Coordinates of C-alpha atoms and ligand atoms in Angstrom, one line a residue:
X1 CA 89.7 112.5 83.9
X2 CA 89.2 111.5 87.6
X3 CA 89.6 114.4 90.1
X4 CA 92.4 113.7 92.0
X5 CA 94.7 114.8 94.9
X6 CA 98.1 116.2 93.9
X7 CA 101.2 114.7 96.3
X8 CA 103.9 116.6 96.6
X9 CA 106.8 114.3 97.7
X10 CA 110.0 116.0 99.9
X11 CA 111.3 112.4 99.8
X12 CA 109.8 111.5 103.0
X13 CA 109.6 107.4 103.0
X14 CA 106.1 107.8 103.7
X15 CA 105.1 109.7 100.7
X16 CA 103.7 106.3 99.0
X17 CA 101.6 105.0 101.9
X18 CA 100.2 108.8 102.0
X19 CA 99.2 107.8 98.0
X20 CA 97.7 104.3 99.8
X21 CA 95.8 106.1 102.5
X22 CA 93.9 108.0 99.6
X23 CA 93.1 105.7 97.3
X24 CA 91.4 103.3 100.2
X25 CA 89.4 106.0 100.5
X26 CA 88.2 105.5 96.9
X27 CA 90.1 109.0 96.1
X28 CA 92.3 109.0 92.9
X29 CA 95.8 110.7 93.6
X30 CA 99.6 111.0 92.0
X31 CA 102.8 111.5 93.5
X32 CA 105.2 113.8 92.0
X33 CA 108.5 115.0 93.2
X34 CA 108.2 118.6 95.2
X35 CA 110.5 120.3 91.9
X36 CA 108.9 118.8 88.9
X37 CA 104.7 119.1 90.0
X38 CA 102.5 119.1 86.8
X39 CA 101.0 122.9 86.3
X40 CA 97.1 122.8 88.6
X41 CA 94.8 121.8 86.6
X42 CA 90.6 121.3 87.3
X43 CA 90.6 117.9 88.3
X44 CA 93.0 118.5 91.1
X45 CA 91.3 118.9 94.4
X46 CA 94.1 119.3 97.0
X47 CA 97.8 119.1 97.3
X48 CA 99.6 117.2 99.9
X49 CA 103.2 118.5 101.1
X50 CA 105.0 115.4 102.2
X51 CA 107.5 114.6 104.7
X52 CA 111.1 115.1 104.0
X53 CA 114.4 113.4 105.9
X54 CA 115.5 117.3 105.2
X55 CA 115.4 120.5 106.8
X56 CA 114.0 124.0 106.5
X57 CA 117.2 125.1 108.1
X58 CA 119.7 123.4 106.0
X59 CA 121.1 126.0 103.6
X60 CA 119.7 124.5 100.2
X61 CA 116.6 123.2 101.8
X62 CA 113.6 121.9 99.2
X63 CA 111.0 124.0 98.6
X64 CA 108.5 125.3 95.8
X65 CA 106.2 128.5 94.7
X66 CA 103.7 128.0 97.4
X67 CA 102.0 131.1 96.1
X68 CA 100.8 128.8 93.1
X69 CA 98.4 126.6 95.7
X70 CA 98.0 128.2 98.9
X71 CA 94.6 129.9 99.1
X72 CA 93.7 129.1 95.3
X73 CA 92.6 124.9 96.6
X74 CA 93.2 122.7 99.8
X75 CA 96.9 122.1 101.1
X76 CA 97.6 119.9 103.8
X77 CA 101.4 120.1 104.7
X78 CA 102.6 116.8 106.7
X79 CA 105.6 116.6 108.9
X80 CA 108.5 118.3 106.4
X81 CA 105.9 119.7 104.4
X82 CA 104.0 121.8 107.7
X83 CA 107.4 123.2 108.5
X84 CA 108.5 124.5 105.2
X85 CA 105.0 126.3 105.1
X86 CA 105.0 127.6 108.4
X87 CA 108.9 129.0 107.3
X88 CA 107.9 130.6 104.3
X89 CA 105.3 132.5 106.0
X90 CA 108.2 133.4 108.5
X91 CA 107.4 131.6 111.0
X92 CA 110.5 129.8 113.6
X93 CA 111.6 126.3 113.0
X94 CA 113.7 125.3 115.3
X95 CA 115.3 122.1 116.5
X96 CA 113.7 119.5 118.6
X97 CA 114.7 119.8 122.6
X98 CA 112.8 116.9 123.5
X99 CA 112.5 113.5 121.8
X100 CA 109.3 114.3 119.2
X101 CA 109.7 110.8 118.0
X102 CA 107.2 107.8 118.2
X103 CA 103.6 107.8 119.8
X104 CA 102.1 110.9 121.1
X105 CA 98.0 111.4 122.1
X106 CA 96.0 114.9 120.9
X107 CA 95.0 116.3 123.9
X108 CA 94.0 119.9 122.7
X109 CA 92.0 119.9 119.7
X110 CA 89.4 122.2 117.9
X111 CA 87.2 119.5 117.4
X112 CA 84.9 122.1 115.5
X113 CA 87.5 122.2 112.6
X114 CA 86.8 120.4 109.4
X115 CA 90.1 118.5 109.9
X116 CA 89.5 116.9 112.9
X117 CA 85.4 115.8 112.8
X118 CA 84.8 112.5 114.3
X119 CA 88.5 112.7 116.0
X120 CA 88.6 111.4 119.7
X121 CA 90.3 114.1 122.3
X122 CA 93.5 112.0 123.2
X123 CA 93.9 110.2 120.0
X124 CA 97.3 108.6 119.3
X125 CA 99.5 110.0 116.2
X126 CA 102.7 108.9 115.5
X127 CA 105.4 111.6 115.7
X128 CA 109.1 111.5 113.7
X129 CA 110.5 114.6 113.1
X130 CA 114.1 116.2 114.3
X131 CA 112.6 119.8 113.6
X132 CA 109.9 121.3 115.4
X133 CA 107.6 124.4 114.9
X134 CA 108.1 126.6 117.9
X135 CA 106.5 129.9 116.5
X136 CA 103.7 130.3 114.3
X137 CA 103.5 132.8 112.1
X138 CA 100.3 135.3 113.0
X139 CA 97.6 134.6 110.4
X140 CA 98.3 131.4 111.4
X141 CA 96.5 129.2 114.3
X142 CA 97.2 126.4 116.3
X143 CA 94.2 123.7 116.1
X144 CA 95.5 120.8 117.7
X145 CA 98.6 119.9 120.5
X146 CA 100.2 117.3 122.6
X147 CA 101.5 117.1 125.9
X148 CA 105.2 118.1 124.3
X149 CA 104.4 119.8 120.8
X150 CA 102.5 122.9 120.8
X151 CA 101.8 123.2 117.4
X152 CA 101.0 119.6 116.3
X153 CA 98.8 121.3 113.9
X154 CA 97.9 124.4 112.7
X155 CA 95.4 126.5 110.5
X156 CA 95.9 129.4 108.1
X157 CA 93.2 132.0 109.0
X158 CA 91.1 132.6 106.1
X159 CA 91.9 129.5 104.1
X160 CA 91.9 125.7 103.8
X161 CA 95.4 125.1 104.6
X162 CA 96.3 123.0 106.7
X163 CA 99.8 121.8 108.6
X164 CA 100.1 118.6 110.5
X165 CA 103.5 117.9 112.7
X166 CA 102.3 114.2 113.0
X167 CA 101.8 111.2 110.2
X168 CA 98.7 110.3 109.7
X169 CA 99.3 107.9 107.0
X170 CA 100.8 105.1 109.4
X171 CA 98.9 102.7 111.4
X172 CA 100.4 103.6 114.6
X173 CA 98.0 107.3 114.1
X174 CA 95.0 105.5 115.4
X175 CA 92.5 107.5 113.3
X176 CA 94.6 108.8 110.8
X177 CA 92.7 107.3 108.1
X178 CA 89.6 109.1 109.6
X179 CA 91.5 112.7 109.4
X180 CA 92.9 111.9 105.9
X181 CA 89.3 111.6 105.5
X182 CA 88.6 114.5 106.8
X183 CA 91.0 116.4 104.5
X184 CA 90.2 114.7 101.2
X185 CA 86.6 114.4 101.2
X186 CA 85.2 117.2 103.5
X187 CA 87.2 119.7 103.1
X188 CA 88.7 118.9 99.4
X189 CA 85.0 117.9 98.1
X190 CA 86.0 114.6 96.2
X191 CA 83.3 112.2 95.8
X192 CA 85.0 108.7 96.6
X193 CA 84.0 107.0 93.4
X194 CA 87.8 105.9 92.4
X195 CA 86.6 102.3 92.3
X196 CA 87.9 99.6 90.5
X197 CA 85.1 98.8 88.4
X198 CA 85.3 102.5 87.1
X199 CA 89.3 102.1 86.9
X200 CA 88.1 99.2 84.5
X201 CA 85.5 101.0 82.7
X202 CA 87.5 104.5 81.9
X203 CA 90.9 102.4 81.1
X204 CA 89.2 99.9 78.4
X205 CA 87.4 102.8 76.8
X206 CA 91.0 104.9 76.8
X207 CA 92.7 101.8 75.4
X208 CA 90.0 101.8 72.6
X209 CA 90.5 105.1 71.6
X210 CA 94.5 105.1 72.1
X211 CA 95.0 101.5 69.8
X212 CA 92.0 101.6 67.3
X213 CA 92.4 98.9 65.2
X214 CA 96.3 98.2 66.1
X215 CA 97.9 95.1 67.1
X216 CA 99.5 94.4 70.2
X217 CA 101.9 92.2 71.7
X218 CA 102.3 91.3 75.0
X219 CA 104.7 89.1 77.0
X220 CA 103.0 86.6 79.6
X221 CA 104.8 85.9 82.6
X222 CA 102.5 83.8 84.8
X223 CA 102.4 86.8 87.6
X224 CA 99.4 89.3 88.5
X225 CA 100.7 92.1 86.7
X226 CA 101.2 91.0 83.3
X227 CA 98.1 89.2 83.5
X228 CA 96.0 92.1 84.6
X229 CA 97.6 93.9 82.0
X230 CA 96.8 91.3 79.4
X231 CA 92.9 91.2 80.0
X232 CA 92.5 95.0 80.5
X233 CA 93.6 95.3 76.8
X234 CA 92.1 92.0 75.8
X235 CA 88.4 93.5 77.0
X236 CA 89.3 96.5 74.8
X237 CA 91.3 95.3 71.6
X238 CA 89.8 91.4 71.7
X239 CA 92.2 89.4 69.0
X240 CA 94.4 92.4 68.5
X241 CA 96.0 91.5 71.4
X242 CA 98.9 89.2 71.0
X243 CA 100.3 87.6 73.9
X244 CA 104.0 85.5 74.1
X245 CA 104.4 83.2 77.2
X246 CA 107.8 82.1 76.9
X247 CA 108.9 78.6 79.0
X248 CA 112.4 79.3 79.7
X249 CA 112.8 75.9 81.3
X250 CA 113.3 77.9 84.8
X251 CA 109.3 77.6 85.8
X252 CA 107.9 75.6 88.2
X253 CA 106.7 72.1 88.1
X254 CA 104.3 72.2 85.5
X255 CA 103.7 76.1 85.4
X256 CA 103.9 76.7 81.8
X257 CA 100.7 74.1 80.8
X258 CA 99.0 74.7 83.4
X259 CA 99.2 78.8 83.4
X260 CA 98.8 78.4 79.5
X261 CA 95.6 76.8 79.8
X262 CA 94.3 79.7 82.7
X263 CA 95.2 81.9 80.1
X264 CA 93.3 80.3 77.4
X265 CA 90.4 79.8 79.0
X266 CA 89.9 83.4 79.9
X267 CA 90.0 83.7 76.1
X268 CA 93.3 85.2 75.9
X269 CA 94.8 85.3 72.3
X270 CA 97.9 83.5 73.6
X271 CA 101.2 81.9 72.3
X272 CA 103.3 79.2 73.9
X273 CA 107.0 78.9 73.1
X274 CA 109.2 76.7 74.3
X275 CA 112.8 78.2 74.5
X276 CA 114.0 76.0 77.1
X277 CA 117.0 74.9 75.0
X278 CA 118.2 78.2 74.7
X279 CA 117.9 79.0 77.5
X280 CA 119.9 76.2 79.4
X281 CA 122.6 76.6 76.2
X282 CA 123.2 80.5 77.6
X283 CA 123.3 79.4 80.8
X284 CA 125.6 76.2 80.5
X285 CA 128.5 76.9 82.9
X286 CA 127.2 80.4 84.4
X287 CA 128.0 80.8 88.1
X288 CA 127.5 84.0 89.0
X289 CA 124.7 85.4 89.5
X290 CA 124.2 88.3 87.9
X291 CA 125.9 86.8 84.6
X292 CA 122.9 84.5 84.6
X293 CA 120.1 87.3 85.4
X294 CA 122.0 88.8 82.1
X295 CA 122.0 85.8 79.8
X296 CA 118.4 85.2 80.7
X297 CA 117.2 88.8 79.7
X298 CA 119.7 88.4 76.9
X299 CA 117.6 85.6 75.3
X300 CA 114.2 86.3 77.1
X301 CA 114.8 89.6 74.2
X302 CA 116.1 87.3 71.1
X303 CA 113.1 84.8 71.8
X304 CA 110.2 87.7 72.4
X305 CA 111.5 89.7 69.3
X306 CA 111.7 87.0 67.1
X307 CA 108.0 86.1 68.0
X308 CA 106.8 89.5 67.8
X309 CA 108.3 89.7 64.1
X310 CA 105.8 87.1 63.3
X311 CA 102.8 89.1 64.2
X312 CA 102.7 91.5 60.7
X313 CA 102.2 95.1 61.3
X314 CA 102.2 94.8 65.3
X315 CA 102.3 98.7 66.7
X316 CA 102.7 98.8 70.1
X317 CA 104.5 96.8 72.8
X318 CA 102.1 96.8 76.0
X319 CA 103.6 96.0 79.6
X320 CA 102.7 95.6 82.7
X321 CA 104.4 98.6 85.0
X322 CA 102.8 99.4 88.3
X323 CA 103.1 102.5 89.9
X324 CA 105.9 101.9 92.0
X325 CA 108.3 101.1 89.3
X326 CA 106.7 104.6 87.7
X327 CA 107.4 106.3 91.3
X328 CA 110.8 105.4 91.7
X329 CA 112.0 106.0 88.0
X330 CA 110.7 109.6 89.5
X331 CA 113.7 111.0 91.6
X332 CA 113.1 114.5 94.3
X333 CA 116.8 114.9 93.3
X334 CA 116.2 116.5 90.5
X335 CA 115.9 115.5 86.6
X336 CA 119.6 114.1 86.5
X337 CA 118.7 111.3 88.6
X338 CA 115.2 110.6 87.1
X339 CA 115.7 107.9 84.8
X340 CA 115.8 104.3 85.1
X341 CA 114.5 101.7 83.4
X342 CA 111.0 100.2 84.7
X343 CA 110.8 97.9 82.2
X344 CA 109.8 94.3 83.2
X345 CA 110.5 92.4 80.8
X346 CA 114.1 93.1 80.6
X347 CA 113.4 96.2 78.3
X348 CA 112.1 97.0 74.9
X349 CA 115.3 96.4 72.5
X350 CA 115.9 99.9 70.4
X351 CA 115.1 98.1 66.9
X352 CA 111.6 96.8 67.8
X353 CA 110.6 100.3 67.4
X354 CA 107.4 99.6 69.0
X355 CA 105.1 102.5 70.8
X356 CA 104.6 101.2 74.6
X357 CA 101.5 101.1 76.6
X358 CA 101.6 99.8 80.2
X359 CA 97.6 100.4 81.6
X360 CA 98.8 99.5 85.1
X361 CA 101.1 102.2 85.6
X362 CA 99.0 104.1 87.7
X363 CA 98.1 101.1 90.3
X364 CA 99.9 99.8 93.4
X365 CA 100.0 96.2 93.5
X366 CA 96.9 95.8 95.9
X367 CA 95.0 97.5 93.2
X368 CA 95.9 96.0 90.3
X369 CA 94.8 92.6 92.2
X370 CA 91.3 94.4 93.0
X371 CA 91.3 95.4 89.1
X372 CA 92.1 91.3 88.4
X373 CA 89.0 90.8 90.8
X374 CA 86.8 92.9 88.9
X375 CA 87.9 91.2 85.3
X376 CA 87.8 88.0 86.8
X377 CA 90.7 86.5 86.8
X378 CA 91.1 83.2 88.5
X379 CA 92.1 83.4 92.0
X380 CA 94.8 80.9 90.9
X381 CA 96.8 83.8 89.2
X382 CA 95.5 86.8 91.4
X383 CA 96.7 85.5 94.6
X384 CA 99.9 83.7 93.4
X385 CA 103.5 84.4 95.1
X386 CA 105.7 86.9 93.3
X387 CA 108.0 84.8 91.6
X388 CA 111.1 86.4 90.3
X389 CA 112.0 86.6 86.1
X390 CA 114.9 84.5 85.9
X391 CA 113.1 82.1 88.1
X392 CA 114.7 78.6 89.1
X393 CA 118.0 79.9 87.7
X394 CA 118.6 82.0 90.8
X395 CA 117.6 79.6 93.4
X396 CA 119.9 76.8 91.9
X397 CA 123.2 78.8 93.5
X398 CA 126.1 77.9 90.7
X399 CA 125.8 76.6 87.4
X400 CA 122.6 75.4 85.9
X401 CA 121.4 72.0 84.1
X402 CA 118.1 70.9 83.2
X403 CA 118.9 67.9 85.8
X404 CA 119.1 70.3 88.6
X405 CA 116.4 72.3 87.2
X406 CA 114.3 69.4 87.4
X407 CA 115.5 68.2 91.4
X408 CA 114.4 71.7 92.4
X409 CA 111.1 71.5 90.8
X410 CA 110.2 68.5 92.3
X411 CA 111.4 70.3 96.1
X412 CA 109.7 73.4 95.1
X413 CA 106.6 71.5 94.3
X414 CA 106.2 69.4 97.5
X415 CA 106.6 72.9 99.4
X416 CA 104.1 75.2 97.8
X417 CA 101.7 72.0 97.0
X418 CA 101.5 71.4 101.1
X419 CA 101.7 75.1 102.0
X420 CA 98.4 74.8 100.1
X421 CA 97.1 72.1 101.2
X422 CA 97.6 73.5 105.0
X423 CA 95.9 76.4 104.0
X424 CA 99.0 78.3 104.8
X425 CA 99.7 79.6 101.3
X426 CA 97.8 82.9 101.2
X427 CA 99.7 83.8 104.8
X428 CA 103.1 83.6 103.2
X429 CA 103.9 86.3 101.0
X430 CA 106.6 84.6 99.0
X431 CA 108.0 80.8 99.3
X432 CA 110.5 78.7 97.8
X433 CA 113.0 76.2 98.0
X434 CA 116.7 76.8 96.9
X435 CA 119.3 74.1 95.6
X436 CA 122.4 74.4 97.5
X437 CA 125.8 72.9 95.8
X438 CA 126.3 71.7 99.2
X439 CA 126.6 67.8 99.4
X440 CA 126.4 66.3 103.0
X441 CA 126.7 62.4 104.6
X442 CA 123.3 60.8 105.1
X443 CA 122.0 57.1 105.9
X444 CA 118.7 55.5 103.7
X445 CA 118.4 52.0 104.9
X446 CA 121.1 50.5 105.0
X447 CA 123.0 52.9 103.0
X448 CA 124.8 55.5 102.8
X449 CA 124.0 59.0 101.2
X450 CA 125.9 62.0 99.7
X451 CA 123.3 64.5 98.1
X452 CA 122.9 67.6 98.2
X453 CA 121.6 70.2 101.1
X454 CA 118.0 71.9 99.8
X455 CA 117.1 74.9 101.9
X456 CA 113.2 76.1 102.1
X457 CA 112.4 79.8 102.4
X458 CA 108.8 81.6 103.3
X459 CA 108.7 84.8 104.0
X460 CA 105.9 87.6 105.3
X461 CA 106.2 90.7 104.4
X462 CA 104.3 94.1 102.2
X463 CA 106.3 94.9 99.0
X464 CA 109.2 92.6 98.9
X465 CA 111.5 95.6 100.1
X466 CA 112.0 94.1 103.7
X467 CA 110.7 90.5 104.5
X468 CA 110.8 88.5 107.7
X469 CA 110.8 85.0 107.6
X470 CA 107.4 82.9 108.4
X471 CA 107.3 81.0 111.6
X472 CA 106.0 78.0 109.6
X473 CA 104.4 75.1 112.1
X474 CA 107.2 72.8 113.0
X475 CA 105.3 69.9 112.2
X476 CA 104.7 71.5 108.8
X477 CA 108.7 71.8 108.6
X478 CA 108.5 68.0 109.7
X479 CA 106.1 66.6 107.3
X480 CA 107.6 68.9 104.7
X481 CA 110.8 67.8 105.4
X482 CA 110.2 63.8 105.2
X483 CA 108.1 63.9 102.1
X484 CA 111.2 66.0 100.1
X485 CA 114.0 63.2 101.2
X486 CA 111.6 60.4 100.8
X487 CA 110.4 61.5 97.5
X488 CA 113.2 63.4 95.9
X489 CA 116.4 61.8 94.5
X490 CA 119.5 63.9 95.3
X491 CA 118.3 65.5 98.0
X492 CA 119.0 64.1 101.8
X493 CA 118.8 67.1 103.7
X494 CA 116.6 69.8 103.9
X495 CA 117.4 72.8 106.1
X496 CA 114.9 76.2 106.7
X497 CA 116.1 79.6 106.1
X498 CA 115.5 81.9 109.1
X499 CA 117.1 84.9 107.9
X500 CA 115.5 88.1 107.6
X501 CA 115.4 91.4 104.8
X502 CA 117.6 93.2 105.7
X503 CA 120.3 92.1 106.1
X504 CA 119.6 88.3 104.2
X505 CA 117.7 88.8 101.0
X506 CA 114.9 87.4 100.0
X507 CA 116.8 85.3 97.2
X508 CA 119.8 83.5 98.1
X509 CA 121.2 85.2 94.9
Ligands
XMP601 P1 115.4 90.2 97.0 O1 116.1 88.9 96.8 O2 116.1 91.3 96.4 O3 114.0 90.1 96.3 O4 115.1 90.4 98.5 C1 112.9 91.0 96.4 C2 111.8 90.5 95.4 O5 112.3 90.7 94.1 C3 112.3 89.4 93.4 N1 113.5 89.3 92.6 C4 113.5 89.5 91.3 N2 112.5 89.7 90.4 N3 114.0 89.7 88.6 C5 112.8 89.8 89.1 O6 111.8 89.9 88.3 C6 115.1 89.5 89.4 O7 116.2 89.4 89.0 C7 114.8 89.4 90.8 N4 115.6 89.2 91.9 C8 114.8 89.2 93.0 C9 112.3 88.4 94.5 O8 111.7 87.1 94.1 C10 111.5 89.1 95.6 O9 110.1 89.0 95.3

């Protein structure tokens, strides 16, 4: 068991990059919501308090036993989670009179406490609260101000806890890393040896243990996560791993060979199917969306179970979940709200019966691509776009055929192929082109044209859950542009989407 930091989340939409701030610093930690914590055990180290959109003055405001950590290990209360312990210790909450919202510099510091070694006098943190602590309680002191917040942090006397008015776990808190630091390692003692070579070591050993000599089957989707996944169990189980990669005749251009052979030359014990037909029979005359997302997961199921049948006495159904999909099936509402599926592959039908293990659940997505790094998985894979499950299907707007299927392929390909080529590829966090039902008037020669509108779409951004679009060279658009109408038949216009998430999507469906 790695020692690890406890968070405690108030629902603050911070609470995960507080998780990311920890684990850069090589420091194992879990979130859990403030009203369902695990009971302490030895390998935690410290607690965390998050932020929280809530207040201690609302009437049913969310709090916890205190009692059961304060004094007994290191707390550190951010934002929401300074407040409610400064309340509970009687202390005055009250509401903001001045605006304690955005940038803010430290100007009074004990730069003698443990918290705040190596800190600059004057050092920017970013504010956000609608509450403010206007009186501490008295075994309480303050350690730290600005200009307009007295009590930007604060002390218990006697103890290693800790309240913080300000978030250190965004950039815009200059050296919050370095007092996250401060917290974690000096004053909670952990030794920083979360790498991911021991995430590697300790998880293949575990796997060993928890499959023995069972079989395993895995479904292969091309992406980072199930290919992590794959060669975490692979280096523990070997052949006893058996991995599906389905071609459901929405990949792109030549993705299913070429992926296939990646995975068979790390050594992967893999299978290629090709469903395409059924596929492109459940989705003959689909238009709407969300029908089509269902008739894909519908078959994706049929096709996987069918395959899995043919592996005798397979135990276990292995996935790869990251920790986000784990985080969020967690609700601070309380248990009522807590489940939802995380399942990636569209779910684990009732009669398989199979016992799940999903290695990755415990990693953010930059993490798993470090664990990738340590196994060695191509580049190729590691540092390729996210590219959603029912794939083409849902950047074809309107019904699907194979023909269309194929027209987009060829756009897609010219897109991503020159993005490469540009070197541009690894700025864009996600690209692709969409097939619009649109037909417009064009002129080829001497003729005229009436083919259908393709629109491109790259977009920047950190987890998918807002995106801007890329400000993509214009004479990359240009050359982009010509060599799709040149090359492609049934395309004569291509357009650039220059919408941003929220309140565009990144898929046009
Ligand atoms: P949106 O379009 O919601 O997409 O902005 C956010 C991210 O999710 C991907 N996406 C999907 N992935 N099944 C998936 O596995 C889906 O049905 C699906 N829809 C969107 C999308 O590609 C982007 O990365």
């Amino acid at each position: 068991m790695p020692e690890k930091i406890l968070i405690l989340d108030f629902g603050s939409q911070y609470t995960q990059l507080i998780a990311r701030r920890v684990r850069e610093l090589n420091v194992y930690c879990e979130i859990y919501p403030f009203n369902n914590a695990p009971a302490l055990t030895e390998d935690v180290k410290g607690v965390i308090l998050s932020g929280s959109p809530c207040s201690v003055r609302d009437p049913e405001y969310p709090t916890l036993d205190l009692s059961q950590y304060l004094g007994k290990l290191p707390v550190l209360g951010v934002c929401y989670g300074a407040q409610l312990m400064a309340h509970e210790h009687g202390g005055e909450v009250t509401p903001s009179t001045i605006r304690e919202y955005g940038r803010a510099r430290l100007n009074e510091v004990h730069s003698q406490d443990r918290l705040f070694k190596e800190l600059t006098i004057g050092s920017v943190v970013w504010m956000s609260h609608g509450d403010t602590i206007k009186e501490i309680p008295a075994n309480f002191e303050v350690i730290a101000s600005t200009e307009s917040v007295r009590v930007a942090a604060y002390k218990l006397k006697g103890q290693e806890t800790y309240g913080i008015q300000f978030h250190p776990e965004v950039t815009h808190s200059e050296e919050g890393k370095i007092l996250l630091r401060n917290f974690v390692v000096h004053i909670c003692d952990c030794q920083q040896d979360w790498t991911a070579e021991q995430f590697v070591e300790g998880t293949v050993a575990a796997l060993q243990e928890q499959l023995g000599n069972d079989k395993v089957v895995l479904g292969l989707s091309g992406g980072v996560d199930s290919s992590v996944a794959a060669m975490l169990i692979h280096h523990a189980i070997g052949k006893n791993l058996y991995c599906i990669f389905v071609d459901n005749g929405l990949l792109r251009k030549d993705e299913f060979e070429t992926v296939l052979d990646s995975y068979k030359h790390m050594g992967l014990n893999v299978k290629g199917v090709d469903a395409k037909d059924k596929f492109y029979s459940a989705l003959a005359g689909l238009t709407d969306p969300e029908l089509k997302r269902k008739a894909i997961g519908r078959v994706f199921i049929e096709v996987f179970d069918e395959e899995a049948h043919k592996i005798e006495n397979v135990k276990w159904l292995a996935q790869g979940t990251i920790y986000p999909d784990v985080i969020e099936s967690m609700s601070v509402n309380g248990p009522s709200a807590t489940i939802k599926s995380h399942h990636n592959v569209g779910g684990l039908p009732d009669f398989m019966k199979l016992k799940v293990v999903e290695p990755l659940k415990t990693l953010f997505k930059d993490e798993v691509r470090l664990v990738g790094r340590t196994l060695k998985i191509e580049d190729t894979i590691l540092g390729r776009h996210p590219f959603p499950g029912p794939g083409l299907a849902i950047r074809i707007l309107g019904d699907i055929t194979p023909q269309k299927v194929h027209v987009l392929q060829q756009v897609d390909h010219i897109f991503i192929s020159n993005l490469k080529k540009s070197g541009l590829y690894d700025d864009v966090w996600q690209a692709g082109a969409i097939l619009t039902p649109v037909q417009s008037v064009g002129v080829m020669g001497d003729e005229r044209t009436y083919e259908n509108v393709v629109a491109l779409r790259a977009v920047t951004s950190i987890d998918g859950m807002t995106a801007d679009w890329c400000r993509l060279p214009y004479e990359f658009l240009a050359d982009v542009s010509n060599e799709i109408i040149n090359k492609v038949k049934g395309v004569n216009r291509v357009v650039y989407d220059i919408s941003s998430k929220p309140p565009a999507t990144i898929e046009w469906e």
